[in-house]
Tab-separated table of C-alpha atoms and ligand atoms in Angstrom:
chain	number	residue	atom	x	y	z
A	605	MET	CA	-66.150	57.278	77.992
A	606	GLN	CA	-69.303	59.192	78.852
A	607	THR	CA	-71.705	59.431	75.899
A	608	LEU	CA	-73.251	62.873	75.611
A	609	ARG	CA	-76.993	63.063	74.755
A	610	LEU	CA	-77.878	65.884	72.397
A	611	THR	CA	-81.497	66.397	71.391
A	612	VAL	CA	-83.039	67.975	68.329
A	613	GLU	CA	-86.596	69.115	69.003
A	614	ALA	CA	-89.119	66.918	67.209
A	615	GLY	CA	-90.311	68.566	64.011
A	616	ASN	CA	-88.261	71.670	64.751
A	617	PRO	CA	-84.622	71.272	63.674
A	618	GLU	CA	-84.401	75.058	63.255
A	619	SER	CA	-85.142	75.996	66.865
A	620	ARG	CA	-82.388	77.524	69.023
A	621	ALA	CA	-82.041	74.400	71.150
A	622	SER	CA	-81.913	72.168	68.063
A	623	ARG	CA	-79.308	74.308	66.387
A	624	ALA	CA	-77.193	74.331	69.543
A	625	ALA	CA	-77.326	70.521	69.708
A	626	ILE	CA	-76.332	70.218	66.063
A	627	ALA	CA	-73.514	72.763	66.473
A	628	ARG	CA	-72.115	70.830	69.443
A	629	ALA	CA	-72.243	67.559	67.500
A	630	ALA	CA	-70.474	69.204	64.537
A	631	GLU	CA	-67.746	70.474	66.855
A	632	ILE	CA	-67.160	66.951	68.176
A	633	LEU	CA	-66.872	65.635	64.620
A	634	ARG	CA	-64.369	68.329	63.648
A	635	ALA	CA	-62.302	67.506	66.729
A	636	GLY	CA	-61.975	63.860	65.643
A	637	GLY	CA	-64.784	62.435	67.816
A	638	MET	CA	-67.656	60.061	67.046
A	639	VAL	CA	-71.300	61.138	66.887
A	640	ALA	CA	-74.331	58.971	66.147
A	641	PHE	CA	-76.929	60.886	64.134
A	642	PRO	CA	-80.229	60.226	62.370
A	643	THR	CA	-80.506	59.860	58.606
A	644	GLU	CA	-83.665	59.087	56.635
A	645	THR	CA	-82.686	55.389	56.581
A	646	VAL	CA	-81.100	54.396	59.914
A	647	TYR	CA	-78.867	56.105	62.506
A	648	GLY	CA	-75.240	56.395	61.419
A	649	LEU	CA	-72.106	56.490	63.568
A	650	GLY	CA	-70.124	59.399	62.138
A	651	ALA	CA	-66.516	60.532	62.211
A	652	ASN	CA	-64.450	62.852	59.990
A	653	ALA	CA	-63.863	60.755	56.854
A	654	LEU	CA	-60.564	62.501	56.091
A	655	ASP	CA	-59.077	61.786	59.536
A	656	ALA	CA	-57.665	58.254	59.662
A	657	ALA	CA	-57.502	58.220	63.473
A	658	ALA	CA	-61.161	59.261	63.786
A	659	VAL	CA	-62.197	56.620	61.259
A	660	GLY	CA	-60.204	54.020	63.175
A	661	ARG	CA	-62.267	54.725	66.295
A	662	ILE	CA	-65.470	53.792	64.452
A	663	PHE	CA	-64.149	50.285	63.782
A	664	GLY	CA	-63.226	49.987	67.461
A	665	ALA	CA	-66.568	51.201	68.851
A	666	LYS	CA	-68.593	48.938	66.551
A	667	GLU	CA	-66.184	46.010	66.755
A	668	ARG	CA	-66.338	46.099	62.992
A	669	PRO	CA	-63.794	44.115	60.974
A	670	ARG	CA	-61.429	46.187	58.868
A	671	TRP	CA	-62.486	44.559	55.611
A	672	ASP	CA	-65.939	46.192	55.721
A	673	PRO	CA	-65.793	49.651	54.066
A	674	LEU	CA	-67.643	52.757	55.275
A	675	ILE	CA	-70.017	55.058	53.399
A	676	VAL	CA	-68.948	58.704	53.250
A	677	HIS	CA	-71.738	61.244	53.789
A	678	ILE	CA	-71.748	64.751	52.375
A	679	GLY	CA	-73.982	67.749	53.070
A	680	GLU	CA	-73.628	69.545	49.767
A	681	ALA	CA	-72.461	68.795	46.236
A	682	ALA	CA	-69.172	70.713	46.557
A	683	MET	CA	-67.983	68.328	49.279
A	684	LEU	CA	-67.881	65.471	46.778
A	685	GLU	CA	-64.647	66.895	45.364
A	686	GLN	CA	-62.879	65.827	48.574
A	687	VAL	CA	-64.283	62.299	48.353
A	688	ALA	CA	-64.347	61.175	44.704
A	689	ALA	CA	-61.506	61.512	42.200
A	690	GLU	CA	-63.955	61.676	39.299
A	691	VAL	CA	-67.676	61.550	38.662
A	692	SER	CA	-68.882	59.995	35.419
A	693	GLU	CA	-71.801	61.284	33.398
A	694	ASP	CA	-73.855	58.232	34.440
A	695	ALA	CA	-73.116	58.776	38.136
A	696	ARG	CA	-74.109	62.420	37.752
A	697	ARG	CA	-77.498	61.407	36.337
A	698	LEU	CA	-78.171	59.226	39.387
A	699	MET	CA	-77.157	62.005	41.773
A	700	ASP	CA	-79.410	64.484	40.001
A	701	ALA	CA	-82.309	62.059	40.308
A	702	PHE	CA	-81.856	60.678	43.833
A	703	TRP	CA	-79.679	63.024	45.925
A	704	PRO	CA	-80.247	64.055	48.583
A	705	GLY	CA	-81.665	60.621	49.382
A	706	PRO	CA	-81.053	56.964	50.239
A	707	LEU	CA	-78.660	56.120	47.394
A	708	THR	CA	-74.961	55.311	47.876
A	709	LEU	CA	-72.800	55.502	44.761
A	710	LEU	CA	-69.461	53.719	44.423
A	711	LEU	CA	-67.069	56.222	42.821
A	712	PRO	CA	-63.290	56.277	42.235
A	713	LYS	CA	-61.742	57.223	45.586
A	714	HIS	CA	-60.016	60.573	46.077
A	715	PRO	CA	-56.435	60.044	47.323
A	716	GLY	CA	-57.228	62.206	50.381
A	717	VAL	CA	-59.660	59.599	51.719
A	718	PRO	CA	-57.808	57.192	54.028
A	719	GLU	CA	-57.500	53.579	52.852
A	720	SER	CA	-59.298	52.369	55.958
A	721	VAL	CA	-62.540	54.041	54.804
A	722	THR	CA	-62.720	51.861	51.695
A	723	ALA	CA	-60.985	48.839	53.212
A	724	GLY	CA	-58.326	49.214	50.527
A	725	LEU	CA	-60.799	49.221	47.617
A	726	GLU	CA	-60.404	51.632	44.714
A	727	LYS	CA	-63.957	52.918	44.950
A	728	VAL	CA	-65.553	54.836	47.788
A	729	GLY	CA	-69.240	54.751	48.706
A	730	ALA	CA	-70.698	58.276	48.825
A	731	ARG	CA	-74.136	59.492	49.743
A	732	MET	CA	-75.940	62.755	50.465
A	733	PRO	CA	-78.653	62.089	53.062
A	734	ALA	CA	-82.027	63.838	52.845
A	735	HIS	CA	-82.765	63.919	56.588
A	736	PRO	CA	-82.857	67.574	57.755
A	737	VAL	CA	-80.807	66.822	60.905
A	738	ALA	CA	-78.175	64.859	58.978
A	739	HIS	CA	-78.029	67.617	56.391
A	740	ALA	CA	-77.638	70.371	59.007
A	741	LEU	CA	-74.972	68.381	60.860
A	742	LEU	CA	-72.929	67.693	57.727
A	743	VAL	CA	-73.051	71.312	56.629
A	744	ALA	CA	-72.099	72.536	60.131
A	745	ALA	CA	-69.243	70.005	60.381
A	746	GLY	CA	-67.919	71.128	56.998
A	747	VAL	CA	-66.119	67.813	56.465
A	748	PRO	CA	-67.228	64.588	54.761
A	749	VAL	CA	-68.388	62.131	57.413
A	750	ALA	CA	-67.800	58.381	57.290
A	751	ALA	CA	-70.785	56.678	58.906
A	752	PRO	CA	-71.761	53.041	59.099
A	753	SER	CA	-75.046	52.140	60.788
A	754	ALA	CA	-74.739	52.904	64.522
A	755	ASN	CA	-74.993	49.334	65.831
A	756	ARG	CA	-72.453	46.779	67.016
A	757	PHE	CA	-71.190	44.866	64.003
A	758	GLY	CA	-73.577	42.184	62.803
A	759	ARG	CA	-76.456	43.396	64.948
A	760	ILE	CA	-79.738	45.065	64.031
A	761	SER	CA	-79.445	48.580	62.574
A	762	PRO	CA	-80.830	51.349	64.822
A	763	THR	CA	-83.849	53.450	63.883
A	764	THR	CA	-84.052	55.396	67.173
A	765	ALA	CA	-81.529	57.032	69.520
A	766	ALA	CA	-82.495	54.470	72.181
A	767	HIS	CA	-81.443	51.652	69.834
A	768	VAL	CA	-78.070	53.358	69.371
A	769	ALA	CA	-77.620	53.645	73.139
A	770	GLU	CA	-78.408	49.914	73.562
A	771	ASP	CA	-75.398	49.028	71.425
A	772	LEU	CA	-72.957	51.919	71.825
A	773	ASP	CA	-73.546	53.802	75.093
A	774	GLY	CA	-70.188	54.517	76.735
A	775	ARG	CA	-68.298	53.758	73.503
A	776	ILE	CA	-68.919	56.952	71.513
A	777	ASP	CA	-68.739	60.683	72.223
A	778	ALA	CA	-72.346	61.665	71.547
A	779	ILE	CA	-75.755	60.636	70.285
A	780	LEU	CA	-77.715	63.287	68.423
A	781	ASP	CA	-81.341	62.328	68.989
A	782	GLY	CA	-83.540	63.392	66.088
A	783	GLY	CA	-86.405	60.959	66.671
A	784	GLU	CA	-87.309	57.862	64.698
A	785	THR	CA	-85.833	57.540	61.187
A	786	THR	CA	-88.168	57.800	58.216
A	787	HIS	CA	-87.494	54.753	56.012
A	788	GLY	CA	-86.062	52.181	58.408
A	789	VAL	CA	-83.925	50.281	55.870
A	790	GLU	CA	-80.511	51.351	54.558
A	791	SER	CA	-79.565	53.071	51.332
A	792	THR	CA	-79.209	51.226	48.031
A	793	VAL	CA	-75.518	50.736	47.179
A	794	VAL	CA	-74.851	51.025	43.437
A	795	ASP	CA	-71.656	50.608	41.447
A	796	VAL	CA	-71.862	52.811	38.361
A	797	ARG	CA	-69.865	51.122	35.624
A	798	GLU	CA	-69.293	51.751	31.951
A	799	GLY	CA	-72.684	50.982	30.401
A	800	GLU	CA	-74.312	49.351	33.443
A	801	CYS	CA	-75.279	49.839	37.076
A	802	VAL	CA	-74.783	47.055	39.583
A	803	ILE	CA	-76.759	46.953	42.835
A	804	TYR	CA	-74.445	45.788	45.636
A	805	ARG	CA	-77.060	46.160	48.338
A	806	PRO	CA	-80.791	46.582	47.656
A	807	GLY	CA	-82.301	49.462	49.626
A	808	MET	CA	-84.801	52.248	49.653
A	809	ILE	CA	-84.168	53.297	46.042
A	810	THR	CA	-85.631	50.419	44.072
A	811	LEU	CA	-84.430	48.554	40.980
A	812	GLU	CA	-87.400	50.015	39.132
A	813	GLN	CA	-86.432	53.583	40.084
A	814	LEU	CA	-82.823	53.006	39.015
A	815	ARG	CA	-83.975	51.557	35.682
A	816	SER	CA	-85.965	54.699	35.010
A	817	VAL	CA	-82.770	56.796	35.193
A	818	CYS	CA	-79.772	54.609	34.219
A	819	ARG	CA	-78.974	54.576	30.529
A	820	GLY	CA	-77.461	51.120	30.644
A	821	ASP	CA	-78.564	47.845	32.194
A	822	VAL	CA	-79.341	47.657	35.927
A	823	LYS	CA	-78.755	44.363	37.712
A	824	PHE	CA	-78.148	42.884	41.129
A	825	ARG	CA	-74.598	41.818	41.916
A	826	THR	CA	-75.840	38.255	42.291
A	827	GLU	CA	-76.793	38.298	38.584
A	828	LEU	CA	-73.279	39.061	37.349
A	829	GLU	CA	-71.060	36.516	35.617
A	830	GLU	CA	-70.494	33.712	38.055
A	831	SER	CA	-66.811	34.474	38.652
A	832	GLU	CA	-67.590	38.003	39.770
A	833	ALA	CA	-70.782	37.284	41.687
A	834	ALA	CA	-69.009	34.602	43.706
A	835	ALA	CA	-66.034	36.787	44.598
A	836	PRO	CA	-66.097	37.987	48.187
A	837	ALA	CA	-67.476	41.500	48.518
A	838	PRO	CA	-67.733	43.675	51.585
A	839	GLY	CA	-70.805	43.110	53.668
A	840	MET	CA	-72.082	40.248	51.484
A	841	GLY	CA	-72.945	36.703	52.408
A	842	VAL	CA	-72.352	37.046	56.122
A	843	ARG	CA	-74.651	37.052	59.086
A	844	HIS	CA	-75.753	40.644	59.572
A	845	TYR	CA	-78.687	42.636	60.921
A	846	ALA	CA	-79.299	39.733	63.281
A	847	PRO	CA	-81.515	39.504	66.364
A	848	ARG	CA	-80.368	37.371	69.300
A	849	ALA	CA	-83.329	35.060	68.857
A	850	ARG	CA	-83.243	32.456	66.088
A	851	LEU	CA	-85.006	33.763	63.002
A	852	VAL	CA	-87.437	31.360	61.328
A	853	LEU	CA	-88.315	32.661	57.863
A	854	VAL	CA	-91.488	31.703	56.044
A	855	GLU	CA	-92.180	32.458	52.342
A	856	GLY	CA	-94.858	35.116	52.468
A	857	PHE	CA	-97.411	34.137	49.851
A	858	PRO	CA	-100.994	35.106	50.580
A	859	PRO	CA	-103.632	33.686	50.929
A	860	GLY	CA	-101.960	30.901	52.932
A	861	LEU	CA	-99.599	33.234	54.754
A	862	HIS	CA	-101.271	33.299	58.168
A	863	VAL	CA	-101.695	29.541	58.176
A	864	ALA	CA	-98.036	28.993	57.278
A	865	LEU	CA	-96.929	31.303	60.094
A	866	ILE	CA	-99.217	29.694	62.663
A	867	ASP	CA	-97.967	26.220	61.688
A	868	GLU	CA	-94.470	27.418	62.596
A	869	VAL	CA	-95.665	28.986	65.865
A	870	ASN	CA	-97.338	25.718	66.872
A	871	ARG	CA	-94.298	23.644	65.907
A	872	LEU	CA	-91.876	25.881	67.823
A	873	GLU	CA	-94.079	26.090	70.913
A	874	GLU	CA	-94.329	22.329	70.979
A	875	ALA	CA	-90.532	22.228	70.903
A	876	GLY	CA	-90.486	24.440	74.012
A	877	GLU	CA	-89.462	27.731	72.408
A	878	MET	CA	-90.620	31.206	73.489
A	879	VAL	CA	-92.010	32.464	70.214
A	880	GLY	CA	-92.205	35.949	68.720
A	881	VAL	CA	-93.902	36.816	65.445
A	882	MET	CA	-93.307	39.655	63.003
A	883	ALA	CA	-97.013	39.750	62.240
A	884	PRO	CA	-98.639	41.148	59.140
A	885	GLU	CA	-102.005	42.841	59.622
A	886	GLY	CA	-104.826	40.454	60.455
A	887	PHE	CA	-102.518	37.860	61.985
A	888	LYS	CA	-103.740	38.094	65.587
A	889	ALA	CA	-107.289	37.151	64.723
A	890	ALA	CA	-106.052	34.148	62.736
A	891	LEU	CA	-103.772	33.082	65.574
A	892	MET	CA	-106.564	33.209	68.131
A	893	ALA	CA	-108.537	30.814	65.997
A	894	MET	CA	-105.723	28.399	65.190
A	895	ARG	CA	-103.200	28.315	68.017
A	896	LYS	CA	-102.724	24.917	69.579
A	897	LYS	CA	-101.932	26.163	73.067
A	898	PRO	CA	-104.897	27.670	74.893
A	899	PHE	CA	-105.224	31.395	74.329
A	900	ASP	CA	-104.111	33.534	77.273
A	901	PRO	CA	-106.832	36.151	77.870
A	902	ARG	CA	-104.304	38.612	79.349
A	903	GLY	CA	-103.220	39.352	75.825
A	904	PHE	CA	-100.544	38.277	73.446
A	905	THR	CA	-97.670	40.339	74.657
A	906	MET	CA	-98.230	40.179	78.384
A	907	GLY	CA	-96.881	37.702	80.800
A	908	TYR	CA	-95.214	34.353	80.614
A	909	ASP	CA	-96.057	31.675	78.109
A	910	THR	CA	-97.731	33.771	75.454
A	911	VAL	CA	-96.767	34.370	71.859
A	912	HIS	CA	-95.216	37.796	71.440
A	913	VAL	CA	-96.804	39.429	68.430
A	914	TYR	CA	-95.228	42.515	66.875
A	915	PRO	CA	-97.735	44.410	64.719
A	916	TRP	CA	-95.482	44.763	61.690
A	917	GLY	CA	-97.823	46.390	59.172
A	918	SER	CA	-99.752	45.815	56.004
A	919	TRP	CA	-98.338	43.029	53.837
A	920	GLU	CA	-99.320	45.100	50.798
A	921	LYS	CA	-97.179	48.051	51.907
A	922	PRO	CA	-93.474	47.140	51.847
A	923	GLU	CA	-92.517	50.701	52.841
A	924	GLU	CA	-94.383	50.140	56.100
A	925	LEU	CA	-92.627	46.785	56.611
A	926	ALA	CA	-89.254	48.440	55.938
A	927	GLN	CA	-89.925	51.235	58.404
A	928	LYS	CA	-90.735	48.840	61.253
A	929	LEU	CA	-88.464	45.895	60.433
A	930	TYR	CA	-85.539	46.656	62.767
A	931	ALA	CA	-87.686	48.144	65.541
A	932	GLY	CA	-89.766	44.951	65.511
A	933	LEU	CA	-86.787	42.608	65.679
A	934	ARG	CA	-85.322	44.619	68.556
A	935	TRP	CA	-88.675	44.681	70.360
A	936	LEU	CA	-89.046	40.897	70.135
A	937	ASP	CA	-85.452	40.414	71.312
A	938	ALA	CA	-86.163	42.635	74.307
A	939	ALA	CA	-89.248	40.547	75.101
A	940	GLY	CA	-86.894	37.601	75.535
A	941	VAL	CA	-88.224	35.271	72.834
A	942	THR	CA	-85.981	32.429	71.682
A	943	ALA	CA	-87.362	32.202	68.139
A	944	ILE	CA	-88.861	34.794	65.796
A	945	VAL	CA	-91.231	33.643	63.067
A	946	CYS	CA	-91.138	36.098	60.173
A	947	PRO	CA	-92.646	36.089	56.680
A	948	LEU	CA	-90.394	36.983	53.726
A	949	PRO	CA	-91.683	39.653	51.336
A	950	GLU	CA	-91.367	39.149	47.585
A	951	PRO	CA	-88.227	40.701	46.059
A	952	VAL	CA	-90.157	43.490	44.329
A	953	GLY	CA	-89.663	47.224	44.961
A	954	ILE	CA	-88.711	47.969	48.565
A	955	GLY	CA	-89.654	44.367	49.357
A	956	ALA	CA	-86.286	43.383	47.823
A	957	ALA	CA	-84.445	45.318	50.549
A	958	VAL	CA	-86.548	43.893	53.377
A	959	ARG	CA	-86.099	40.381	52.011
A	960	ASP	CA	-82.319	40.856	51.648
A	961	ARG	CA	-81.950	41.990	55.285
A	962	LEU	CA	-84.054	39.105	56.588
A	963	LEU	CA	-82.120	36.507	54.589
A	964	ARG	CA	-78.857	37.851	55.984
A	965	ALA	CA	-80.242	38.145	59.499
A	966	GLY	CA	-81.338	34.522	59.270
A	967	SER	CA	-78.098	33.298	57.730
A	968	ARG	CA	-76.215	30.642	59.665
A	969	GLU	CA	-72.918	31.856	58.283
A	970	GLU	CA	-71.007	33.694	60.969
A	971	PHE	CA	-68.980	36.885	60.558
A	972	GLY	CA	-65.933	36.952	58.330
A	973	VAL	CA	-65.323	36.566	54.605
B	1803	LIG	O1	-78.424	54.028	54.752
B	1803	LIG	C1	-77.235	53.777	54.903
B	1803	LIG	O2	-76.508	53.472	53.959
B	1803	LIG	C2	-76.661	53.882	56.332
B	1803	LIG	C3	-76.756	55.328	56.781
B	1803	LIG	C4	-76.112	55.570	58.113
B	1803	LIG	O3	-76.233	56.158	55.795
B	1803	LIG	N1	-75.312	53.406	56.371
B	1803	LIG	C5	-74.999	52.084	56.294
B	1803	LIG	O4	-73.646	51.818	56.445
B	1803	LIG	O5	-75.822	51.219	56.130
B	1803	LIG	P1	-73.073	50.353	56.772
B	1803	LIG	O6	-71.646	50.558	57.027
B	1803	LIG	O7	-73.861	49.746	57.832
B	1803	LIG	O8	-73.202	49.576	55.451
B	1803	LIG	C6	-72.397	49.973	54.378
B	1803	LIG	C7	-72.238	48.869	53.377
B	1803	LIG	C8	-71.007	48.019	53.582
B	1803	LIG	O9	-71.204	46.954	54.469
B	1803	LIG	C9	-70.755	47.535	52.187
B	1803	LIG	O10	-71.616	46.453	51.945
B	1803	LIG	C10	-71.189	48.715	51.318
B	1803	LIG	O11	-72.047	49.478	52.103
B	1803	LIG	N2	-70.047	49.530	50.915
B	1803	LIG	C11	-69.585	50.675	51.457
B	1803	LIG	N3	-68.497	51.124	50.819
B	1803	LIG	C12	-68.250	50.239	49.837
B	1803	LIG	C13	-67.248	50.124	48.829
B	1803	LIG	N4	-66.282	51.031	48.699
B	1803	LIG	N5	-67.306	49.075	47.990
B	1803	LIG	C14	-68.297	48.152	48.107
B	1803	LIG	N6	-69.273	48.194	49.037
B	1803	LIG	C15	-69.251	49.221	49.888
B	1804	LIG	MG1	-74.726	48.271	58.893
């Protein structure tokens, strides 16, 4: 299949050309096709959530196993009636506080939503994205849109249209290019239960933000009673978000952080690996001083036999690390490194989401529950 490229003008989603691109994408969705589109987190691969055949195509294009449920996206509050059978008072409070935005709520599924969307589960993940292009597309389509991240299953989530094309060109009907996504890491997935909220996947809405709104307790799924925490859950405990290169994770405690990273670089280079680094600010200077191999004056990222350094961002600004995480991993993969040395942020605020993705990307466990 030929994948159509549709472009929204940067910073101008209201222009004639932008509106025409969005209208075309909406038409494809209504006709049962698949369109990749930007959200504030990552690009999603959308299809009409109420059309079982359209949803089935998503699993095919991504090579995604059927046990992994999809998030349903809505453009306006009224659309939720087609997705959720009921919305509790507690869920409503979270929506009022964080929608539109990067929060996915698990709600009792409406019978009109095909079983394949939720992988047979009783609850459906629903979210209202804040990205202006996503919003305009969802409103124009007029149907709820099931959309996982627009990557091949298990691979790195896409934050640009070019990333989507790398994984899905020729497999989907269209890519709606709306530029780079804003946050770079996926939505927080929360199960709203009687008296407590359980975070299934940490994301851009932090534990601290949820605590400020939820009336009950807020905890991570891993903190539940052992029997429940150990039960298999969709998307948990499997290798995901993974670069091709082997990921070597290093606990990111300053002030010894640069030294710990450089120790790994030296060790891997001695073992004959082509090394890439997800480098916090200030790392290059430290590397020049401490690298065992002679420094190549052509620069770090040029030519054969040099360390490939991706300027990740300030270690003190997890939102910056989140925004560039996937782009950095893809960039190092494209450079052809065999190992990526990467520090692990502390599980605080947005750092919890970045840490979660890195631990899964580095997991040895292969796909499958
Ligand atoms: O930010 C995001 O959430 C992006 C954008 C495109 O909206 N979407 C996204 O979708 O990350 P995906 O499919 O890559 O990840 C969705 C994950 C599933 O793997 C699963 O862990 C969880 O959300 N999920 C979805 N529906 C669920 C359900 N009914 N029960 C439990 N977990 C669910
Ligand atoms: Mg995904």
